[in-house]
C-alpha cells in the first residue's frame, strides 16, 4: 500500500464514504507499522460535493480531458497574441464545451446515486473555466483528486483588462491615394468594432463570474447551514443518549442501594439466627446433660431399690425356717 494508490482510491469515492474509508486505510497503515504513511493518509481531506463531481467527470469521461486541455492552450495562445477573430471562435467553443461538460457531470453524479443541483453544476463549470485559463489548475483538475472546486479566473493573464484594446498602434504608413485611404478607414472601423466586441465580452465574462461567485457563496452558505443542522441533530442525539445513560446509571444505583440494604438486613437476620442457633445448641447440651444425670439417678435408685428389696426378702426367709 502506497500513498498515491490510497489517494486515487479515496477521491474516487462519494463524499459520504470518504471518512470511513480513509480511517480504515489509516488503521491498515498503522497495523503494517508505517506510521508516516498513516499520518499522511489521515491528513487527506474529504472533497466538497462540487469537487467530487469534477473528479467524477475526469474519472468517468477521461476522453474529455485532453480536448479541454488543448482548448485551454489555444485560448491562452490567442490571448497572448491578441487575435480577435481566433478569440471569438474559441470563446464560442469554450462556452459550448463547458456547458456540455457541466451538464454531463451533473448526469454522472445522478447515475452515481448522488444527484446535484444547478449551484454545484455552476461550481463544476467554474472549475473548468479555471482549467482553461491556468495550466496548473488544468493539471490539478486532470488528476481527478480535487478537494474543493477551483476558482475561475476572470480573463486571461496576458489580456486581463481591455483585451484587444491594448494592441500596439499600427506603424504609420506612407500617404496613399483614394482607394487605399478608404481601405484604411474600413480597417480602422473593423478594429474599433473588434475592440468594442472584446470589451463587451469582457464585461459579460465579468458579470457571469460575479453571478457564479454569488451562486457559489449561496451554495456554500446552504452547505454550512446543512452542516450546522446536522451537527445540531448529532448534538441532540448525543445529549439524549447521555440523558438515557444518566437515567440508567441512576436507576442502577437505586437498585444497587436497595440490594445492599436487603443484604444488610439478611446479614443481620443471619447473625440473629446464628446466635439463636448457638443458644439452641447450648440448651440442647444442657438438656442432654440433665437427661444423662437423670438416667444415672434412675439407675442408681433402681439398684438401691433392688438391694433394699433383697434385704427385705432375706429376713423373712430365715424366720420361716425356724418354725
mmCIF file of C-alpha atoms in Angstrom:
data_model
loop_
_atom_site.group_PDB
_atom_site.id
_atom_site.type_symbol
_atom_site.label_atom_id
_atom_site.label_comp_id
_atom_site.label_asym_id
_atom_site.label_seq_id
_atom_site.Cartn_x
_atom_site.Cartn_y
_atom_site.Cartn_z
ATOM 1 C CA UNK A 1 0.000 0.000 0.000
ATOM 2 C CA UNK A 2 1.367 3.430 -1.026
ATOM 3 C CA UNK A 3 0.029 6.952 -0.674
ATOM 4 C CA UNK A 4 -0.643 7.503 -4.377
ATOM 5 C CA UNK A 5 -2.825 4.385 -4.633
ATOM 6 C CA UNK A 6 -4.751 5.302 -1.468
ATOM 7 C CA UNK A 7 -5.333 8.884 -2.677
ATOM 8 C CA UNK A 8 -6.569 7.619 -6.037
ATOM 9 C CA UNK A 9 -8.931 5.200 -4.293
ATOM 10 C CA UNK A 10 -10.328 7.671 -1.768
ATOM 11 C CA UNK A 11 -11.026 10.516 -4.201
ATOM 12 C CA UNK A 12 -12.984 8.123 -6.384
ATOM 13 C CA UNK A 13 -15.497 7.537 -3.557
ATOM 14 C CA UNK A 14 -18.618 9.537 -2.809
ATOM 15 C CA UNK A 15 -18.062 12.267 -0.182
ATOM 16 C CA UNK A 16 -20.119 10.483 2.487
ATOM 17 C CA UNK A 17 -17.975 7.343 2.070
ATOM 18 C CA UNK A 18 -14.644 9.175 2.242
ATOM 19 C CA UNK A 19 -14.041 9.485 6.004
ATOM 20 C CA UNK A 20 -14.799 5.865 6.911
ATOM 21 C CA UNK A 21 -12.610 4.561 4.060
ATOM 22 C CA UNK A 22 -9.779 6.951 4.998
ATOM 23 C CA UNK A 23 -9.884 5.838 8.639
ATOM 24 C CA UNK A 24 -9.721 2.187 7.545
ATOM 25 C CA UNK A 25 -6.636 2.919 5.467
ATOM 26 C CA UNK A 26 -5.049 4.735 8.417
ATOM 27 C CA UNK A 27 -5.601 1.636 10.569
ATOM 28 C CA UNK A 28 -4.175 -0.590 7.821
ATOM 29 C CA UNK A 29 -1.035 1.543 7.614
ATOM 30 C CA UNK A 30 -0.605 1.507 11.394
ATOM 31 C CA UNK A 31 -1.063 -2.249 11.549
ATOM 32 C CA UNK A 32 1.578 -2.540 8.835
ATOM 33 C CA UNK A 33 3.908 -0.464 11.028
ATOM 34 C CA UNK A 34 4.063 2.512 8.643
ATOM 35 C CA UNK A 35 3.265 5.418 10.951
ATOM 36 C CA UNK A 36 4.428 8.051 8.443
ATOM 37 C CA UNK A 37 2.031 6.746 5.792
ATOM 38 C CA UNK A 38 -0.770 6.593 8.362
ATOM 39 C CA UNK A 39 -0.168 10.261 9.211
ATOM 40 C CA UNK A 40 -0.186 11.271 5.533
ATOM 41 C CA UNK A 41 -3.422 9.389 4.869
ATOM 42 C CA UNK A 42 -5.023 10.871 7.977
ATOM 43 C CA UNK A 43 -4.263 14.375 6.668
ATOM 44 C CA UNK A 44 -6.322 13.820 3.496
ATOM 45 C CA UNK A 45 -9.492 15.916 3.441
ATOM 46 C CA UNK A 46 -12.933 14.935 2.217
ATOM 47 C CA UNK A 47 -13.811 16.574 -1.133
ATOM 48 C CA UNK A 48 -16.691 19.014 -1.368
ATOM 49 C CA UNK A 49 -19.657 17.957 -3.445
ATOM 50 C CA UNK A 50 -18.594 20.122 -6.415
ATOM 51 C CA UNK A 51 -15.005 18.814 -6.220
ATOM 52 C CA UNK A 52 -16.292 15.214 -6.168
ATOM 53 C CA UNK A 53 -18.445 15.852 -9.253
ATOM 54 C CA UNK A 54 -15.438 17.422 -11.039
ATOM 55 C CA UNK A 55 -13.334 14.366 -10.135
ATOM 56 C CA UNK A 56 -16.140 12.085 -11.286
ATOM 57 C CA UNK A 57 -16.173 13.767 -14.701
ATOM 58 C CA UNK A 58 -12.441 13.168 -15.127
ATOM 59 C CA UNK A 59 -12.656 9.554 -13.960
ATOM 60 C CA UNK A 60 -15.797 8.542 -15.874
ATOM 61 C CA UNK A 61 -15.075 10.579 -19.038
ATOM 62 C CA UNK A 62 -11.252 10.523 -19.425
ATOM 63 C CA UNK A 63 -11.608 11.061 -23.167
ATOM 64 C CA UNK A 64 -12.868 14.614 -22.436
ATOM 65 C CA UNK A 65 -9.721 15.641 -20.545
ATOM 66 C CA UNK A 66 -7.240 16.117 -23.365
ATOM 67 C CA UNK A 67 -9.606 18.080 -25.661
ATOM 68 C CA UNK A 68 -10.326 20.539 -22.845
ATOM 69 C CA UNK A 69 -6.623 20.916 -22.073
ATOM 70 C CA UNK A 70 -5.958 21.528 -25.772
ATOM 71 C CA UNK A 71 -8.701 24.152 -25.905
ATOM 72 C CA UNK A 72 -7.138 25.902 -22.913
ATOM 73 C CA UNK A 73 -3.776 26.050 -24.672
ATOM 74 C CA UNK A 74 -5.395 27.538 -27.790
ATOM 75 C CA UNK A 75 -7.254 30.150 -25.721
ATOM 76 C CA UNK A 76 -4.171 31.206 -23.835
ATOM 77 C CA UNK A 77 -2.179 31.481 -27.060
ATOM 78 C CA UNK A 78 -4.914 33.564 -28.720
ATOM 79 C CA UNK A 79 -4.983 35.891 -25.697
ATOM 80 C CA UNK A 80 -1.223 36.310 -25.780
ATOM 81 C CA UNK A 81 -1.342 37.121 -29.491
ATOM 82 C CA UNK A 82 -4.486 39.278 -29.090
ATOM 83 C CA UNK A 83 -6.019 37.512 -32.075
ATOM 84 C CA UNK A 84 -9.584 38.861 -32.098
ATOM 85 C CA UNK A 85 -11.146 36.510 -34.663
ATOM 86 C CA UNK A 86 -9.498 33.480 -33.098
ATOM 87 C CA UNK A 87 -10.641 34.571 -29.645
ATOM 88 C CA UNK A 88 -14.228 34.943 -30.791
ATOM 89 C CA UNK A 89 -14.217 31.497 -32.366
ATOM 90 C CA UNK A 90 -12.596 29.887 -29.330
ATOM 91 C CA UNK A 91 -14.887 31.750 -26.907
ATOM 92 C CA UNK A 92 -17.940 30.248 -28.610
ATOM 93 C CA UNK A 93 -16.355 26.818 -28.480
ATOM 94 C CA UNK A 94 -15.392 27.345 -24.821
ATOM 95 C CA UNK A 95 -18.974 28.138 -23.821
ATOM 96 C CA UNK A 96 -20.304 25.150 -25.727
ATOM 97 C CA UNK A 97 -17.750 22.723 -24.286
ATOM 98 C CA UNK A 98 -18.060 23.906 -20.674
ATOM 99 C CA UNK A 99 -21.852 23.901 -20.817
ATOM 100 C CA UNK A 100 -21.897 20.373 -22.244
ATOM 101 C CA UNK A 101 -19.369 19.068 -19.702
ATOM 102 C CA UNK A 102 -21.223 20.726 -16.816
ATOM 103 C CA UNK A 103 -24.447 19.001 -17.822
ATOM 104 C CA UNK A 104 -22.615 15.706 -18.353
ATOM 105 C CA UNK A 105 -21.030 15.945 -14.891
ATOM 106 C CA UNK A 106 -24.448 16.504 -13.363
ATOM 107 C CA UNK A 107 -25.817 13.413 -15.137
ATOM 108 C CA UNK A 108 -22.864 11.334 -13.952
ATOM 109 C CA UNK A 109 -23.486 12.415 -10.343
ATOM 110 C CA UNK A 110 -27.118 11.328 -10.622
ATOM 111 C CA UNK A 111 -26.059 7.980 -12.087
ATOM 112 C CA UNK A 112 -23.629 7.546 -9.180
ATOM 113 C CA UNK A 113 -26.547 7.909 -6.753
ATOM 114 C CA UNK A 114 -25.863 11.489 -5.680
ATOM 115 C CA UNK A 115 -27.958 13.997 -7.697
ATOM 116 C CA UNK A 116 -26.778 17.617 -7.500
ATOM 117 C CA UNK A 117 -28.389 20.981 -8.215
ATOM 118 C CA UNK A 118 -27.598 23.863 -10.508
ATOM 119 C CA UNK A 119 -25.390 25.500 -7.874
ATOM 120 C CA UNK A 120 -22.999 22.548 -7.876
ATOM 121 C CA UNK A 121 -23.083 22.452 -11.692
ATOM 122 C CA UNK A 122 -22.022 26.105 -11.759
ATOM 123 C CA UNK A 123 -19.126 25.326 -9.423
ATOM 124 C CA UNK A 124 -18.053 22.492 -11.733
ATOM 125 C CA UNK A 125 -18.222 24.857 -14.710
ATOM 126 C CA UNK A 126 -16.168 27.393 -12.735
ATOM 127 C CA UNK A 127 -13.541 24.689 -12.210
ATOM 128 C CA UNK A 128 -13.498 24.017 -15.960
ATOM 129 C CA UNK A 129 -13.078 27.745 -16.654
ATOM 130 C CA UNK A 130 -10.116 27.785 -14.263
ATOM 131 C CA UNK A 131 -8.611 24.747 -16.016
ATOM 132 C CA UNK A 132 -8.847 26.583 -19.344
ATOM 133 C CA UNK A 133 -7.189 29.742 -18.020
ATOM 134 C CA UNK A 134 -4.417 28.269 -15.848
ATOM 135 C CA UNK A 135 -2.135 25.329 -16.796
ATOM 136 C CA UNK A 136 -1.562 24.482 -13.118
ATOM 137 C CA UNK A 137 -5.314 24.403 -12.480
ATOM 138 C CA UNK A 138 -5.686 22.212 -15.570
ATOM 139 C CA UNK A 139 -3.196 19.702 -14.159
ATOM 140 C CA UNK A 140 -4.981 19.637 -10.798
ATOM 141 C CA UNK A 141 -8.345 19.050 -12.471
ATOM 142 C CA UNK A 142 -6.986 16.353 -14.806
ATOM 143 C CA UNK A 143 -5.598 14.387 -11.814
ATOM 144 C CA UNK A 144 -9.156 13.815 -10.541
ATOM 145 C CA UNK A 145 -8.210 14.454 -6.916
ATOM 146 C CA UNK A 146 -9.702 17.869 -6.156
ATOM 147 C CA UNK A 147 -10.695 18.650 -2.570
ATOM 148 C CA UNK A 148 -12.578 21.842 -3.429
ATOM 149 C CA UNK A 149 -13.636 23.489 -6.699
ATOM 150 C CA UNK A 150 -11.073 25.632 -8.483
ATOM 151 C CA UNK A 151 -11.570 29.379 -8.694
ATOM 152 C CA UNK A 152 -12.493 30.662 -12.124
ATOM 153 C CA UNK A 153 -10.121 33.331 -13.433
ATOM 154 C CA UNK A 154 -11.707 36.472 -14.910
ATOM 155 C CA UNK A 155 -9.994 36.887 -18.249
ATOM 156 C CA UNK A 156 -6.517 35.582 -19.039
ATOM 157 C CA UNK A 157 -3.229 36.930 -17.638
ATOM 158 C CA UNK A 158 -1.960 38.126 -21.000
ATOM 159 C CA UNK A 159 -5.041 40.243 -21.724
ATOM 160 C CA UNK A 160 -6.859 40.851 -18.497
ATOM 161 C CA UNK A 161 -8.230 44.353 -18.794
ATOM 162 C CA UNK A 162 -9.076 45.616 -22.244
ATOM 163 C CA UNK A 163 -8.073 42.550 -24.258
ATOM 164 C CA UNK A 164 -7.677 43.868 -27.801
ATOM 165 C CA UNK A 165 -7.760 47.481 -26.608
ATOM 166 C CA UNK A 166 -4.093 47.235 -25.645
ATOM 167 C CA UNK A 167 -2.951 46.195 -29.108
ATOM 168 C CA UNK A 168 0.035 48.318 -30.159
ATOM 169 C CA UNK A 169 -0.807 51.120 -32.557
ATOM 170 C CA UNK A 170 -0.040 50.213 -36.193
ATOM 171 C CA UNK A 171 3.059 51.647 -37.783
ATOM 172 C CA UNK A 172 2.385 54.906 -39.700
ATOM 173 C CA UNK A 173 2.035 54.216 -43.355
ATOM 174 C CA UNK A 174 3.091 56.375 -46.268
ATOM 175 C CA UNK A 175 0.337 58.529 -47.721
ATOM 176 C CA UNK A 176 -1.618 56.697 -50.380
ATOM 177 C CA UNK A 177 -4.242 57.704 -52.794
ATOM 178 C CA UNK A 178 -8.051 57.492 -52.509
ATOM 179 C CA UNK A 179 -8.777 53.759 -52.666
ATOM 180 C CA UNK A 180 -6.189 52.819 -50.037
ATOM 181 C CA UNK A 181 -7.448 55.545 -47.689
ATOM 182 C CA UNK A 182 -10.910 54.004 -47.776
ATOM 183 C CA UNK A 183 -9.449 50.600 -47.025
ATOM 184 C CA UNK A 184 -7.555 52.052 -44.046
ATOM 185 C CA UNK A 185 -10.713 53.679 -42.740
ATOM 186 C CA UNK A 186 -12.549 50.367 -43.127
ATOM 187 C CA UNK A 187 -9.800 48.534 -41.271
ATOM 188 C CA UNK A 188 -9.980 51.143 -38.525
ATOM 189 C CA UNK A 189 -13.715 50.672 -38.185
ATOM 190 C CA UNK A 190 -13.230 46.892 -38.006
ATOM 191 C CA UNK A 191 -10.582 47.295 -35.312
ATOM 192 C CA UNK A 192 -12.880 49.603 -33.338
ATOM 193 C CA UNK A 193 -15.660 47.083 -33.697
ATOM 194 C CA UNK A 194 -13.326 44.299 -32.566
ATOM 195 C CA UNK A 195 -12.287 46.319 -29.515
ATOM 196 C CA UNK A 196 -15.909 47.061 -28.672
ATOM 197 C CA UNK A 197 -16.792 43.383 -29.069
ATOM 198 C CA UNK A 198 -13.849 42.378 -26.873
ATOM 199 C CA UNK A 199 -14.871 44.909 -24.227
ATOM 200 C CA UNK A 200 -18.460 43.672 -24.360
ATOM 201 C CA UNK A 201 -17.343 40.074 -23.964
ATOM 202 C CA UNK A 202 -15.039 41.048 -21.114
ATOM 203 C CA UNK A 203 -17.893 42.824 -19.373
ATOM 204 C CA UNK A 204 -20.180 39.835 -19.920
ATOM 205 C CA UNK A 205 -17.480 37.489 -18.624
ATOM 206 C CA UNK A 206 -17.007 39.576 -15.501
ATOM 207 C CA UNK A 207 -20.757 39.702 -14.933
ATOM 208 C CA UNK A 208 -21.007 35.949 -15.362
ATOM 209 C CA UNK A 209 -18.107 35.457 -12.957
ATOM 210 C CA UNK A 210 -19.843 37.748 -10.459
ATOM 211 C CA UNK A 211 -23.062 35.740 -10.722
ATOM 212 C CA UNK A 212 -21.148 32.478 -10.391
ATOM 213 C CA UNK A 213 -19.302 33.777 -7.334
ATOM 214 C CA UNK A 214 -22.619 34.851 -5.827
ATOM 215 C CA UNK A 215 -24.127 31.445 -6.586
ATOM 216 C CA UNK A 216 -21.112 29.673 -5.077
ATOM 217 C CA UNK A 217 -21.387 31.827 -1.986
ATOM 218 C CA UNK A 218 -25.084 30.992 -1.666
ATOM 219 C CA UNK A 219 -24.347 27.294 -2.186
ATOM 220 C CA UNK A 220 -21.597 27.439 0.434
ATOM 221 C CA UNK A 221 -23.970 29.154 2.834
ATOM 222 C CA UNK A 222 -26.586 26.460 2.227
ATOM 223 C CA UNK A 223 -23.956 23.797 2.783
ATOM 224 C CA UNK A 224 -22.879 25.420 6.037
ATOM 225 C CA UNK A 225 -26.492 25.676 7.189
ATOM 226 C CA UNK A 226 -26.986 21.987 6.365
ATOM 227 C CA UNK A 227 -23.809 21.047 8.221
ATOM 228 C CA UNK A 228 -24.885 23.178 11.198
ATOM 229 C CA UNK A 229 -28.276 21.475 11.255
ATOM 230 C CA UNK A 230 -26.691 18.051 11.021
ATOM 231 C CA UNK A 231 -24.268 18.970 13.815
ATOM 232 C CA UNK A 232 -27.177 20.189 15.940
ATOM 233 C CA UNK A 233 -29.064 16.962 15.266
ATOM 234 C CA UNK A 234 -25.979 14.958 16.225
ATOM 235 C CA UNK A 235 -25.650 17.037 19.392
ATOM 236 C CA UNK A 236 -29.268 16.421 20.330
ATOM 237 C CA UNK A 237 -28.894 12.709 19.651
ATOM 238 C CA UNK A 238 -25.776 12.546 21.828
ATOM 239 C CA UNK A 239 -27.480 14.583 24.548
ATOM 240 C CA UNK A 240 -30.448 12.209 24.516
ATOM 241 C CA UNK A 241 -28.065 9.280 24.639
ATOM 242 C CA UNK A 242 -26.231 10.873 27.562
ATOM 243 C CA UNK A 243 -29.539 11.556 29.370
ATOM 244 C CA UNK A 244 -30.600 7.946 28.834
ATOM 245 C CA UNK A 245 -27.244 6.727 30.122
ATOM 246 C CA UNK A 246 -27.538 9.026 33.158
ATOM 247 C CA UNK A 247 -31.026 7.703 33.918
ATOM 248 C CA UNK A 248 -29.765 4.161 33.533
ATOM 249 C CA UNK A 249 -26.919 4.875 35.940
ATOM 250 C CA UNK A 250 -29.345 6.461 38.405
ATOM 251 C CA UNK A 251 -31.721 3.503 38.197
ATOM 252 C CA UNK A 252 -28.839 1.057 38.553
ATOM 253 C CA UNK A 253 -27.595 2.994 41.588
ATOM 254 C CA UNK A 254 -31.040 2.854 43.177
ATOM 255 C CA UNK A 255 -31.260 -0.892 42.527
ATOM 256 C CA UNK A 256 -27.787 -1.357 43.971
ATOM 257 C CA UNK A 257 -28.715 0.600 47.118
ATOM 258 C CA UNK A 258 -31.883 -1.495 47.521
ATOM 259 C CA UNK A 259 -29.977 -4.739 47.089
ATOM 260 C CA UNK A 260 -27.285 -3.612 49.510
ATOM 261 C CA UNK A 261 -29.982 -2.758 52.068
ATOM 262 C CA UNK A 262 -31.521 -6.180 51.644
ATOM 263 C CA UNK A 263 -28.097 -7.786 52.006
ATOM 264 C CA UNK A 264 -27.549 -5.823 55.224
ATOM 265 C CA UNK A 265 -30.906 -6.925 56.596
ATOM 266 C CA UNK A 266 -30.260 -10.539 55.624
ATOM 267 C CA UNK A 267 -26.837 -10.414 57.269
ATOM 268 C CA UNK A 268 -28.419 -9.113 60.468
ATOM 269 C CA UNK A 269 -31.050 -11.824 60.345
ATOM 270 C CA UNK A 270 -28.334 -14.393 59.687
ATOM 271 C CA UNK A 271 -26.397 -13.068 62.649
ATOM 272 C CA UNK A 272 -29.512 -13.322 64.846
ATOM 273 C CA UNK A 273 -30.224 -16.817 63.552
ATOM 274 C CA UNK A 274 -26.643 -17.889 64.224
ATOM 275 C CA UNK A 275 -26.903 -16.553 67.753
ATOM 276 C CA UNK A 276 -30.252 -18.330 68.206
ATOM 277 C CA UNK A 277 -28.620 -21.465 66.847
ATOM 278 C CA UNK A 278 -25.835 -21.172 69.382
ATOM 279 C CA UNK A 279 -28.357 -20.737 72.194
ATOM 280 C CA UNK A 280 -30.383 -23.703 70.975
ATOM 281 C CA UNK A 281 -27.250 -25.850 70.849
ATOM 282 C CA UNK A 282 -26.343 -24.805 74.386
ATOM 283 C CA UNK A 283 -29.858 -25.594 75.579
ATOM 284 C CA UNK A 284 -29.657 -28.959 73.857
ATOM 285 C CA UNK A 285 -26.346 -29.705 75.577
ATOM 286 C CA UNK A 286 -27.823 -28.734 78.945
ATOM 287 C CA UNK A 287 -30.876 -30.913 78.330
ATOM 288 C CA UNK A 288 -28.711 -33.884 77.331
ATOM 289 C CA UNK A 289 -26.594 -33.364 80.458
ATOM 290 C CA UNK A 290 -29.753 -33.319 82.603
ATOM 291 C CA UNK A 291 -31.015 -36.380 80.789
ATOM 292 C CA UNK A 292 -27.780 -38.240 81.443
ATOM 293 C CA UNK A 293 -27.802 -37.227 85.094
ATOM 294 C CA UNK A 294 -31.422 -38.286 85.399
ATOM 295 C CA UNK A 295 -30.610 -41.630 83.808
ATOM 296 C CA UNK A 296 -27.768 -42.172 86.202
ATOM 297 C CA UNK A 297 -30.014 -41.232 89.122
ATOM 298 C CA UNK A 298 -32.690 -43.633 87.912
ATOM 299 C CA UNK A 299 -30.198 -46.436 87.552
ATOM 300 C CA UNK A 300 -28.764 -45.704 90.949
ATOM 301 C CA UNK A 301 -32.191 -45.570 92.548
ATOM 302 C CA UNK A 302 -33.121 -48.815 90.834
ATOM 303 C CA UNK A 303 -30.026 -50.518 92.223
ATOM 304 C CA UNK A 304 -30.783 -49.223 95.687
ATOM 305 C CA UNK A 305 -34.356 -50.344 95.435
ATOM 306 C CA UNK A 306 -33.308 -53.788 94.265
ATOM 307 C CA UNK A 307 -30.846 -54.034 97.122
ATOM 308 C CA UNK A 308 -33.446 -52.961 99.657
ATOM 309 C CA UNK A 309 -35.931 -55.457 98.317
ATOM 310 C CA UNK A 310 -33.334 -58.129 98.509
ATOM 311 C CA UNK A 311 -32.614 -57.324 102.145
ATOM 312 C CA UNK A 312 -36.299 -57.439 102.966
ATOM 313 C CA UNK A 313 -36.669 -60.861 101.447
ATOM 314 C CA UNK A 314 -33.750 -62.420 103.299
ATOM 315 C CA UNK A 315 -35.004 -61.937 106.985
ATOM 316 C CA UNK A 316 -38.411 -63.187 106.058
ATOM 317 C CA UNK A 317 -36.998 -66.309 104.575
ATOM 318 C CA UNK A 318 -34.876 -67.058 107.711
ATOM 319 C CA UNK A 319 -37.769 -66.756 110.223
ATOM 320 C CA UNK A 320 -39.885 -69.257 108.354
ATOM 321 C CA UNK A 321 -37.197 -71.865 108.577
ATOM 322 C CA UNK A 322 -37.051 -71.791 112.397
ATOM 323 C CA UNK A 323 -40.750 -72.582 112.797
#
